[in-house]
Short mmCIF file of C-alpha atoms in Angstrom, two decimals:
data_model
loop_
_atom_site.label_atom_id
_atom_site.label_comp_id
_atom_site.label_asym_id
_atom_site.label_seq_id
_atom_site.Cartn_x
_atom_site.Cartn_y
_atom_site.Cartn_z
CA UNK A 1291 -147.51 -148.52 180.20
CA UNK A 1292 -144.22 -148.54 178.37
CA UNK A 1293 -143.98 -146.16 175.42
CA UNK A 1294 -141.88 -146.43 172.29
CA UNK A 1295 -141.61 -143.52 169.89
CA UNK A 1296 -140.41 -143.34 166.32
CA UNK A 1297 -139.23 -140.37 164.34
CA UNK A 1298 -140.12 -139.35 161.75
CA UNK A 1299 -143.64 -140.69 161.40
CA UNK A 1300 -143.41 -140.32 157.64
CA UNK A 1301 -140.73 -139.34 155.17
CA UNK A 1302 -140.56 -138.82 151.43
CA UNK A 1303 -137.16 -138.86 149.80
CA UNK A 1304 -135.55 -139.02 146.40
CA UNK A 1305 -134.04 -142.21 145.07
CA UNK A 1306 -130.39 -142.53 146.03
CA UNK A 1307 -130.59 -140.61 149.29
CA UNK A 1308 -130.25 -142.04 152.78
CA UNK A 1309 -132.91 -141.89 155.45
CA UNK A 1310 -132.47 -142.35 159.18
CA UNK A 1311 -135.31 -143.55 161.41
CA UNK A 1312 -135.08 -143.29 165.18
CA UNK A 1313 -136.70 -145.59 167.71
CA UNK A 1314 -136.75 -144.55 171.36
CA UNK A 1315 -137.99 -146.23 174.50
CA UNK A 1316 -139.32 -143.33 176.54
CA UNK A 1317 -139.78 -144.72 180.03
CA UNK A 1318 -137.76 -147.92 180.18
CA UNK A 1319 -134.41 -149.30 179.13
CA UNK A 1320 -134.66 -151.53 176.11
CA UNK A 1321 -132.08 -154.28 176.10
CA UNK A 1322 -133.29 -155.50 172.74
CA UNK A 1323 -134.95 -153.65 169.90
CA UNK A 1324 -136.42 -155.10 166.75
CA UNK A 1325 -136.91 -153.56 163.33
CA UNK A 1326 -139.78 -154.72 161.13
CA UNK A 1327 -140.94 -153.87 157.65
CA UNK A 1328 -144.51 -154.12 156.45
CA UNK A 1329 -145.59 -153.86 152.82
CA UNK A 1330 -149.24 -153.03 152.00
CA UNK A 1331 -151.62 -155.81 152.99
CA UNK A 1332 -148.72 -157.94 154.17
CA UNK A 1333 -147.70 -159.14 157.58
CA UNK A 1334 -144.81 -157.64 159.52
CA UNK A 1335 -141.45 -159.07 158.58
CA UNK A 1336 -138.56 -158.96 161.00
CA UNK A 1337 -135.53 -157.27 159.48
CA UNK A 1338 -133.06 -157.33 162.34
CA UNK A 1339 -132.58 -157.70 166.07
CA UNK A 1340 -130.56 -155.04 167.81
CA UNK A 1341 -128.89 -155.36 171.19
CA UNK A 1342 -127.37 -152.37 172.91
CA UNK A 1343 -123.64 -152.13 172.37
CA UNK A 1344 -123.35 -154.97 169.89
CA UNK A 1345 -123.85 -155.55 166.19
CA UNK A 1346 -127.34 -156.16 164.95
CA UNK A 1347 -128.41 -159.61 163.83
CA UNK A 1348 -130.02 -159.46 160.41
CA UNK A 1349 -132.62 -161.84 159.06
CA UNK A 1350 -131.92 -163.82 155.94
CA UNK A 1351 -132.34 -161.73 152.83
CA UNK A 1352 -131.89 -158.37 154.56
CA UNK A 1353 -128.83 -156.48 153.34
CA UNK A 1354 -126.84 -155.29 156.33
CA UNK A 1355 -124.95 -152.74 154.25
CA UNK A 1356 -128.18 -151.22 153.02
CA UNK A 1357 -130.06 -151.18 156.31
CA UNK A 1358 -127.63 -149.89 158.91
CA UNK A 1359 -128.69 -150.35 162.51
CA UNK A 1360 -127.11 -148.63 165.47
CA UNK A 1361 -128.17 -149.32 169.05
CA UNK A 1362 -125.88 -146.94 170.87
CA UNK A 1363 -127.83 -146.66 174.10
CA UNK A 1364 -130.48 -148.51 176.05
CA UNK A 1365 -133.13 -146.08 174.88
CA UNK A 1366 -132.24 -145.43 171.24
CA UNK A 1367 -131.85 -147.51 168.12
CA UNK A 1368 -131.57 -146.08 164.62
CA UNK A 1369 -132.22 -147.62 161.22
CA UNK A 1370 -130.59 -145.95 158.23
CA UNK A 1371 -131.82 -146.90 154.79
CA UNK A 1372 -128.86 -146.14 152.55
CA UNK A 1373 -129.19 -145.28 148.87
CA UNK A 1374 -132.92 -145.71 149.07
CA UNK A 1375 -134.83 -146.94 146.04
CA UNK A 1376 -138.57 -147.00 145.31
CA UNK A 1377 -138.73 -150.68 146.27
CA UNK A 1378 -137.64 -149.68 149.80
CA UNK A 1379 -140.90 -147.75 150.20
CA UNK A 1380 -142.63 -149.43 153.11
CA UNK A 1381 -143.86 -149.05 156.67
CA UNK A 1382 -141.00 -149.52 159.12
CA UNK A 1383 -141.86 -150.42 162.70
CA UNK A 1384 -139.61 -150.86 165.69
CA UNK A 1385 -140.32 -152.63 168.93
CA UNK A 1386 -138.48 -152.72 172.20
CA UNK A 1387 -138.20 -155.41 174.82
CA UNK A 1388 -137.26 -154.56 178.36
CA UNK A 1389 -138.60 -152.89 181.44
CA UNK A 1390 -138.60 -156.17 183.29
CA UNK A 1391 -141.23 -157.86 181.15
CA UNK A 1392 -141.22 -160.19 178.17
CA UNK A 1393 -143.62 -157.96 176.30
CA UNK A 1394 -142.56 -156.17 173.15
CA UNK A 1395 -143.66 -152.57 172.94
CA UNK A 1396 -144.21 -151.32 169.44
CA UNK A 1397 -143.49 -147.91 168.04
CA UNK A 1398 -146.07 -146.10 165.91
CA UNK A 1399 -144.16 -146.79 162.70
CA UNK A 1400 -142.52 -144.71 159.98
CA UNK A 1401 -143.92 -144.62 156.48
CA UNK A 1402 -141.12 -144.25 153.94
CA UNK A 1403 -141.85 -143.25 150.37
CA UNK A 1404 -138.96 -143.18 147.93
CA UNK A 1405 -139.63 -141.29 144.70
CA UNK B 365 -139.90 -172.46 160.95
CA UNK B 366 -143.13 -171.79 162.79
CA UNK B 367 -146.15 -171.16 160.67
CA UNK B 368 -148.88 -168.98 162.11
CA UNK B 369 -152.31 -169.20 160.53
CA UNK B 370 -155.18 -166.88 161.32
CA UNK B 371 -158.84 -167.14 160.45
CA UNK B 372 -160.83 -165.54 159.16
CA UNK B 373 -158.82 -163.16 156.97
CA UNK B 374 -161.68 -160.69 156.90
CA UNK B 375 -164.58 -160.31 159.28
CA UNK B 376 -167.50 -157.90 159.12
CA UNK B 377 -169.84 -157.60 162.08
CA UNK B 378 -172.65 -155.44 163.34
CA UNK B 379 -172.17 -153.37 166.44
CA UNK B 380 -172.85 -155.42 169.54
CA UNK B 381 -171.96 -158.78 168.05
CA UNK B 382 -169.59 -161.25 169.70
CA UNK B 383 -166.40 -161.63 167.66
CA UNK B 384 -163.98 -164.56 167.55
CA UNK B 385 -160.66 -164.60 165.72
CA UNK B 386 -158.62 -167.79 165.63
CA UNK B 387 -154.90 -168.48 165.48
CA UNK B 388 -153.05 -171.76 164.99
CA UNK B 389 -149.32 -172.38 165.04
CA UNK B 390 -147.18 -175.34 164.12
CA UNK B 391 -144.35 -175.73 166.65
CA UNK B 392 -143.72 -175.12 170.34
CA UNK B 393 -143.65 -171.58 171.60
CA UNK B 394 -142.90 -169.66 174.78
CA UNK B 395 -145.68 -167.13 174.33
CA UNK B 396 -148.41 -166.01 171.99
CA UNK B 397 -149.22 -162.37 171.38
CA UNK B 398 -152.34 -160.66 170.12
CA UNK B 399 -151.72 -157.28 168.52
CA UNK B 400 -154.03 -154.61 167.16
CA UNK B 401 -153.09 -152.45 164.19
CA UNK B 402 -155.23 -149.46 163.35
CA UNK B 403 -155.52 -147.98 159.85
CA UNK B 404 -152.78 -145.44 160.61
CA UNK B 405 -150.40 -148.33 161.13
CA UNK B 406 -149.56 -148.08 164.81
CA UNK B 407 -149.50 -151.36 166.67
CA UNK B 408 -150.76 -151.99 170.18
CA UNK B 409 -149.98 -155.12 172.12
CA UNK B 410 -153.25 -156.52 173.50
CA UNK B 411 -152.21 -159.73 175.20
CA UNK B 412 -149.24 -161.94 175.78
CA UNK B 413 -150.14 -165.37 177.08
CA UNK B 414 -148.52 -168.74 177.48
CA UNK B 415 -151.41 -170.63 179.04
CA UNK B 416 -155.05 -170.34 179.99
CA UNK B 417 -157.03 -167.20 179.51
CA UNK B 418 -156.66 -163.45 179.93
CA UNK B 419 -159.31 -160.74 179.98
CA UNK B 420 -159.03 -157.01 179.53
CA UNK B 421 -162.23 -155.05 179.29
CA UNK B 422 -164.26 -156.48 176.41
CA UNK B 423 -161.35 -158.51 175.09
CA UNK B 424 -160.66 -162.11 176.04
CA UNK B 425 -157.75 -164.24 174.83
CA UNK B 426 -157.44 -167.97 175.33
CA UNK B 427 -154.74 -170.43 174.42
CA UNK B 428 -154.63 -174.23 174.25
CA UNK B 429 -151.01 -175.28 174.24
CA UNK B 430 -151.73 -178.93 173.45
CA UNK B 431 -153.79 -178.01 170.40
CA UNK B 432 -151.48 -175.12 169.43
CA UNK B 433 -154.45 -172.83 169.11
CA UNK B 434 -155.52 -169.46 170.46
CA UNK B 435 -158.64 -167.38 170.14
CA UNK B 436 -159.30 -163.68 170.59
CA UNK B 437 -162.84 -162.75 171.54
CA UNK B 438 -164.45 -159.33 171.53
CA UNK B 439 -167.70 -158.96 173.39
CA UNK B 440 -170.24 -156.24 172.55
CA UNK B 441 -168.21 -155.15 169.52
CA UNK B 442 -168.07 -151.47 168.61
CA UNK B 443 -167.05 -149.63 165.43
CA UNK B 444 -163.89 -148.42 167.19
CA UNK B 445 -162.81 -152.07 167.39
CA UNK B 446 -162.36 -151.98 163.62
CA UNK B 447 -158.71 -152.78 163.00
CA UNK B 448 -156.37 -155.55 161.91
CA UNK B 449 -155.79 -158.11 164.64
CA UNK B 450 -152.51 -159.94 164.42
CA UNK B 451 -151.47 -163.14 166.14
CA UNK B 452 -147.75 -163.59 166.75
CA UNK B 453 -145.73 -166.27 168.51
CA UNK B 454 -142.37 -166.11 170.21
CA UNK B 455 -139.98 -168.65 171.53
CA UNK B 456 -139.65 -170.97 168.54
CA UNK B 457 -136.25 -171.72 167.08
CA UNK B 458 -134.39 -171.00 170.30
CA UNK B 459 -135.25 -167.31 170.50
CA UNK B 460 -137.55 -166.06 173.22
CA UNK B 461 -138.04 -162.67 171.70
CA UNK B 462 -138.29 -163.03 167.95
CA UNK B 463 -141.87 -162.93 166.82
CA UNK B 464 -143.42 -164.83 163.94
CA UNK B 465 -146.56 -163.11 162.73
CA UNK B 466 -149.79 -164.28 161.22
CA UNK B 467 -151.16 -162.36 158.26
CA UNK B 468 -153.78 -160.63 160.35
CA UNK B 469 -157.55 -160.49 160.44
CA UNK B 470 -159.24 -157.35 159.19
CA UNK B 471 -162.23 -156.66 161.41
CA UNK B 472 -164.87 -154.15 160.39
CA UNK B 473 -167.64 -153.38 162.84
CA UNK B 474 -170.55 -151.49 161.36
CA UNK B 475 -172.79 -149.25 163.43
#
């Protein structure tokens, strides 16, 4: 089946630094990628929808200048958390849609801890 | 906005028991998804269905579009089935891809 990878799987950073998370579709071209955030014991919350070659569409309440999304190719989308703060600590998950199906394929997630 | 409600929130079972997790939603959808999230966080898509019933191994998913309700069944449950099971719907609000998630059901299967 289709595989989506994320890198890194976990990251610890100091407050004020920026962190980049990569999401790759390994064996299919992803026309659309989604970025989610999940706080402990909470459901996944969609942050933004990313289409290759165009600007991401952010959900209400998500700061586009803080969470920069780049979908430069059909197999790679990146999420950069700029000037990270402890409240940004969360589990970030991407998913990709494509490969000729309507199914979303989820990445394994990236756990971000901001000290 | 579509609301997705799951029940129960927590479920503990003995190995071998038949498990049912329920999901209800409030507005029309194009598809309903059942996802599995293990303690490490990774998510696996189990089913996507828009009508009827699907079966994969010991897992069965059904959906009733008229009643806006879906169930996920696990037959002959096993401790490795312990995970959070999440119901999600797509296709509401004009978007076919955006998912709205339920809060999940934490299943623990004891040996």
